[in-house]
GROMACS .gro file of C-alpha atoms in nm:
model
  229
    1MET     CA    1  -3.722  -0.557  -7.428
    2PRO     CA    2  -3.961  -0.291  -7.253
    3ASP     CA    3  -3.844  -0.379  -6.921
    4ARG     CA    4  -3.451  -0.361  -6.989
    5GLU     CA    5  -3.387  -0.052  -6.783
    6GLU     CA    6  -3.596  -0.169  -6.492
    7ARG     CA    7  -3.363  -0.489  -6.468
    8PHE     CA    8  -3.062  -0.277  -6.499
    9ARG     CA    9  -3.190  -0.046  -6.232
   10VAL     CA   10  -3.254  -0.332  -5.988
   11MET     CA   11  -2.918  -0.479  -6.065
   12LEU     CA   12  -2.718  -0.165  -5.967
   13ASP     CA   13  -2.939  -0.108  -5.674
   14MET     CA   14  -2.826  -0.434  -5.539
   15VAL     CA   15  -2.470  -0.367  -5.639
   16GLU     CA   16  -2.482  -0.069  -5.432
   17ALA     CA   17  -2.653  -0.257  -5.125
   18ALA     CA   18  -2.398  -0.523  -5.137
   19VAL     CA   19  -2.059  -0.353  -5.212
   20GLY     CA   20  -2.096   0.016  -5.219
   21PRO     CA   21  -2.086   0.292  -5.495
   22GLU     CA   22  -1.723   0.241  -5.614
   23PRO     CA   23  -1.730  -0.130  -5.712
   24ARG     CA   24  -1.481  -0.325  -5.922
   25VAL     CA   25  -1.705  -0.485  -6.167
   26LEU     CA   26  -1.662  -0.777  -6.428
   27ASP     CA   27  -1.907  -0.713  -6.722
   28LEU     CA   28  -1.946  -1.076  -6.821
   29ALA     CA   29  -2.042  -1.146  -7.187
   30CYS     CA   30  -2.060  -0.746  -7.216
   31GLY     CA   31  -2.148  -0.712  -7.559
   32THR     CA   32  -2.160  -0.348  -7.650
   33GLY     CA   33  -2.120  -0.258  -7.295
   34SER     CA   34  -2.467  -0.181  -7.176
   35ILE     CA   35  -2.415  -0.278  -6.824
   36THR     CA   36  -2.086  -0.078  -6.796
   37ASP     CA   37  -2.252   0.225  -6.953
   38ARG     CA   38  -2.532   0.222  -6.680
   39LEU     CA   39  -2.276   0.139  -6.402
   40LEU     CA   40  -2.047   0.430  -6.479
   41ARG     CA   41  -2.323   0.686  -6.527
   42ARG     CA   42  -2.457   0.586  -6.183
   43PHE     CA   43  -2.128   0.537  -5.998
   44PRO     CA   44  -1.861   0.758  -6.144
   45GLY     CA   45  -1.604   0.589  -5.908
   46ALA     CA   46  -1.667   0.248  -6.027
   47THR     CA   47  -1.426   0.045  -6.268
   48SER     CA   48  -1.541  -0.219  -6.520
   49THR     CA   49  -1.367  -0.500  -6.721
   50GLY     CA   50  -1.579  -0.628  -7.003
   51VAL     CA   51  -1.537  -0.989  -7.132
   52ASP     CA   52  -1.662  -1.113  -7.472
   53LEU     CA   53  -1.572  -1.304  -7.767
   54ASP     CA   54  -1.784  -1.142  -8.010
   55PRO     CA   55  -1.567  -0.923  -8.232
   56ALA     CA   56  -1.836  -0.696  -8.369
   57LEU     CA   57  -1.994  -0.604  -8.036
   58LEU     CA   58  -1.657  -0.555  -7.880
   59ALA     CA   59  -1.558  -0.320  -8.156
   60ILE     CA   60  -1.866  -0.108  -8.063
   61ALA     CA   61  -1.775  -0.125  -7.697
   62ARG     CA   62  -1.407  -0.026  -7.745
   63GLY     CA   63  -1.525   0.259  -7.968
   64TYR     CA   64  -1.777   0.396  -7.729
   65PHE     CA   65  -1.558   0.381  -7.421
   66ALA     CA   66  -1.234   0.495  -7.587
   67GLY     CA   67  -1.020   0.709  -7.361
   68ASP     CA   68  -1.219   0.604  -7.067
   69GLU     CA   69  -0.941   0.480  -6.802
   70ARG     CA   70  -1.226   0.327  -6.584
   71VAL     CA   71  -1.305   0.052  -6.848
   72SER     CA   72  -1.091  -0.210  -7.015
   73PHE     CA   73  -1.176  -0.510  -7.239
   74VAL     CA   74  -1.085  -0.884  -7.266
   75THR     CA   75  -1.155  -1.106  -7.579
   76ALA     CA   76  -1.213  -1.455  -7.410
   77ASP     CA   77  -1.430  -1.758  -7.479
   78LEU     CA   78  -1.614  -1.827  -7.157
   79LYS     CA   79  -1.633  -2.199  -7.255
   80ASP     CA   80  -1.245  -2.217  -7.250
   81PRO     CA   81  -1.138  -2.331  -6.912
   82GLY     CA   82  -0.841  -2.091  -6.903
   83TRP     CA   83  -1.041  -1.779  -6.986
   84THR     CA   84  -1.002  -1.622  -6.626
   85ALA     CA   85  -0.605  -1.609  -6.681
   86LEU     CA   86  -0.669  -1.339  -6.920
   87LEU     CA   87  -0.842  -1.107  -6.675
   88PRO     CA   88  -0.656  -0.799  -6.538
   89GLY     CA   89  -0.763  -0.899  -6.178
   90ALA     CA   90  -0.796  -1.205  -5.950
   91SER     CA   91  -1.124  -1.090  -5.774
   92TYR     CA   92  -1.404  -0.867  -5.808
   93ASP     CA   93  -1.677  -0.687  -5.612
   94ALA     CA   94  -1.946  -0.775  -5.854
   95VAL     CA   95  -1.977  -0.978  -6.160
   96LEU     CA   96  -2.268  -0.883  -6.376
   97THR     CA   97  -2.438  -1.016  -6.691
   98ALA     CA   98  -2.772  -0.985  -6.879
   99THR     CA   99  -2.948  -1.160  -7.159
  100ALA     CA  100  -2.636  -1.337  -7.251
  101LEU     CA  101  -2.571  -1.671  -7.078
  102HIS     CA  102  -2.862  -1.846  -7.254
  103TRP     CA  103  -2.600  -1.891  -7.538
  104LEU     CA  104  -2.435  -2.153  -7.340
  105ARG     CA  105  -2.563  -2.511  -7.267
  106ALA     CA  106  -2.647  -2.618  -6.916
  107GLU     CA  107  -2.308  -2.800  -6.859
  108PRO     CA  108  -2.063  -2.523  -6.972
  109LEU     CA  109  -2.297  -2.269  -6.779
  110ALA     CA  110  -2.270  -2.491  -6.451
  111ALA     CA  111  -1.905  -2.514  -6.508
  112LEU     CA  112  -1.867  -2.112  -6.553
  113TYR     CA  113  -2.064  -2.067  -6.213
  114GLY     CA  114  -1.782  -2.294  -6.069
  115GLN     CA  115  -1.525  -2.045  -6.189
  116LEU     CA  116  -1.708  -1.742  -6.082
  117GLY     CA  117  -1.722  -1.879  -5.739
  118GLY     CA  118  -1.346  -1.808  -5.734
  119LEU     CA  119  -1.358  -1.484  -5.898
  120VAL     CA  120  -1.620  -1.295  -5.652
  121ARG     CA  121  -1.459  -1.191  -5.340
  122ASP     CA  122  -1.611  -1.267  -5.002
  123GLY     CA  123  -1.910  -1.053  -4.943
  124GLY     CA  124  -1.925  -0.979  -5.310
  125VAL     CA  125  -2.215  -1.063  -5.570
  126PHE     CA  126  -2.272  -1.224  -5.888
  127MET     CA  127  -2.599  -1.128  -6.082
  128ASN     CA  128  -2.749  -1.275  -6.419
  129ALA     CA  129  -3.059  -1.121  -6.572
  130ASP     CA  130  -3.156  -1.353  -6.832
  131HIS     CA  131  -3.437  -1.577  -6.995
  132MET     CA  132  -3.522  -1.853  -6.708
  133THR     CA  133  -3.783  -2.092  -6.794
  134ASP     CA  134  -4.012  -2.275  -6.560
  135GLY     CA  135  -4.068  -2.625  -6.708
  136SER     CA  136  -4.352  -2.686  -6.485
  137THR     CA  137  -4.581  -2.416  -6.624
  138PRO     CA  138  -4.621  -2.507  -6.999
  139ARG     CA  139  -4.944  -2.321  -7.070
  140ILE     CA  140  -4.820  -2.017  -6.891
  141ASN     CA  141  -4.502  -2.029  -7.093
  142ALA     CA  142  -4.689  -2.056  -7.416
  143ILE     CA  143  -4.935  -1.763  -7.373
  144GLU     CA  144  -4.635  -1.526  -7.248
  145ARG     CA  145  -4.438  -1.639  -7.555
  146ALA     CA  146  -4.703  -1.569  -7.791
  147HIS     CA  147  -4.790  -1.220  -7.621
  148ARG     CA  148  -4.413  -1.127  -7.625
  149HIS     CA  149  -4.364  -1.215  -7.994
  150ALA     CA  150  -4.695  -1.040  -8.090
  151GLY     CA  151  -4.529  -0.722  -7.925
  152MET     CA  152  -4.223  -0.779  -8.122
  153ASP     CA  153  -4.412  -0.796  -8.434
  154ARG     CA  154  -4.594  -0.473  -8.371
  155ALA     CA  155  -4.274  -0.306  -8.287
  156LYS     CA  156  -4.108  -0.426  -8.601
  157ALA     CA  157  -4.417  -0.315  -8.809
  158ALA     CA  158  -4.377   0.033  -8.660
  159GLY     CA  159  -3.992   0.036  -8.774
  160ALA     CA  160  -3.803  -0.126  -8.508
  161LEU     CA  161  -3.509  -0.333  -8.622
  162ASP     CA  162  -3.530  -0.696  -8.534
  163TRP     CA  163  -3.214  -0.906  -8.464
  164ALA     CA  164  -3.158  -1.009  -8.836
  165ASP     CA  165  -3.193  -0.657  -8.952
  166TRP     CA  166  -2.966  -0.515  -8.716
  167TRP     CA  167  -2.691  -0.754  -8.822
  168GLU     CA  168  -2.749  -0.689  -9.179
  169LEU     CA  169  -2.679  -0.316  -9.113
  170ALA     CA  170  -2.367  -0.397  -8.922
  171GLY     CA  171  -2.248  -0.609  -9.195
  172ARG     CA  172  -2.289  -0.302  -9.433
  173ASP     CA  173  -2.107  -0.074  -9.192
  174PRO     CA  174  -1.736   0.006  -9.326
  175VAL     CA  175  -1.601  -0.033  -8.952
  176LEU     CA  176  -1.801  -0.321  -8.851
  177ALA     CA  177  -1.821  -0.529  -9.171
  178GLY     CA  178  -1.507  -0.732  -9.096
  179PRO     CA  179  -1.577  -0.810  -8.723
  180THR     CA  180  -1.942  -0.889  -8.808
  181ALA     CA  181  -1.827  -1.145  -9.073
  182GLU     CA  182  -1.589  -1.298  -8.812
  183ARG     CA  183  -1.875  -1.309  -8.538
  184PHE     CA  184  -2.091  -1.525  -8.772
  185ARG     CA  185  -1.802  -1.758  -8.841
  186ILE     CA  186  -1.775  -1.806  -8.468
  187TYR     CA  187  -2.151  -1.803  -8.360
  188GLY     CA  188  -2.367  -1.879  -8.644
  189GLU     CA  189  -2.703  -1.719  -8.657
  190HIS     CA  190  -2.819  -1.745  -8.285
  191ALA     CA  191  -2.774  -1.894  -7.956
  192GLU     CA  192  -2.808  -2.271  -7.928
  193GLY     CA  193  -2.794  -2.274  -7.546
  194ASP     CA  194  -3.044  -2.343  -7.264
  195THR     CA  195  -3.277  -2.129  -7.037
  196PRO     CA  196  -3.303  -2.337  -6.721
  197SER     CA  197  -3.519  -2.223  -6.431
  198VAL     CA  198  -3.442  -2.000  -6.145
  199ASP     CA  199  -3.415  -2.300  -5.907
  200TRP     CA  200  -3.139  -2.452  -6.142
  201HIS     CA  201  -2.951  -2.135  -6.143
  202ALA     CA  202  -2.970  -2.098  -5.754
  203ARG     CA  203  -2.870  -2.457  -5.703
  204LYS     CA  204  -2.559  -2.443  -5.916
  205LEU     CA  205  -2.440  -2.118  -5.767
  206ARG     CA  206  -2.473  -2.263  -5.439
  207GLU     CA  207  -2.265  -2.552  -5.537
  208ALA     CA  208  -2.011  -2.307  -5.670
  209GLY     CA  209  -1.965  -2.169  -5.344
  210PHE     CA  210  -2.205  -1.868  -5.315
  211ASP     CA  211  -2.377  -1.840  -4.964
  212GLU     CA  212  -2.732  -1.715  -5.050
  213VAL     CA  213  -2.909  -1.710  -5.383
  214ARG     CA  214  -3.239  -1.577  -5.514
  215ALA     CA  215  -3.432  -1.391  -5.784
  216VAL     CA  216  -3.446  -1.034  -5.685
  217TRP     CA  217  -3.669  -0.922  -6.009
  218SER     CA  218  -3.858  -1.088  -6.259
  219SER     CA  219  -4.096  -1.040  -6.562
  220PRO     CA  220  -4.316  -1.300  -6.704
  221SER     CA  221  -4.010  -1.434  -6.921
  222ASP     CA  222  -3.704  -1.330  -6.751
  223SER     CA  223  -3.543  -1.330  -6.397
  224LEU     CA  224  -3.258  -1.150  -6.224
  225VAL     CA  225  -3.081  -1.389  -5.985
  226LEU     CA  226  -2.847  -1.253  -5.728
  227ALA     CA  227  -2.579  -1.459  -5.572
  228LEU     CA  228  -2.397  -1.354  -5.232
  229LYS     CA  229  -2.057  -1.477  -5.172
   0.00000   0.00000   0.00000
């Protein structure tokens, strides 16, 4: 993902613009804590609660942020209607997520957006940077995908680890072997979710109670949607 840092930069620019440099953040489907890492490097006065179900990625995140009182983690299934009861707070300045919610089908994702409408404080923001496909442009989608996968193949040939190779290494690690086996029992091999369009995300977020929604960054395959409460 050659544009990964760029999307994080824009995300944090908009956090600062909307809620200032000391936000209380919910890092949604946090994985290893990539967003939280960039957040705290840029805004040392921020706090972050990471939420995920993946035991292997949470093990990495908890180890990386061990001892940092600004960070906490919650194990929760975002498809469980009661997951918000596990959070340490009732509202947040910003809820942030990247390259994660495409693991959900459209219906549970819309339900999740409905819950986020109650978690983001008035004046706060939700931002989702993820794969968002425009179904009205199939030829553009096809050439973009072919070009992106060719680049991935070149990177792998040059020694970069792909998804399967990374998880194979994790499965051999003495600390991560058990959590990795458990995560495959939970998830299987890969996402089986949906990648709806920016317009779909905007519509569902408005229905969830957000006042204004639009994309604030995009690449040929992904977009960063900002929803202002």
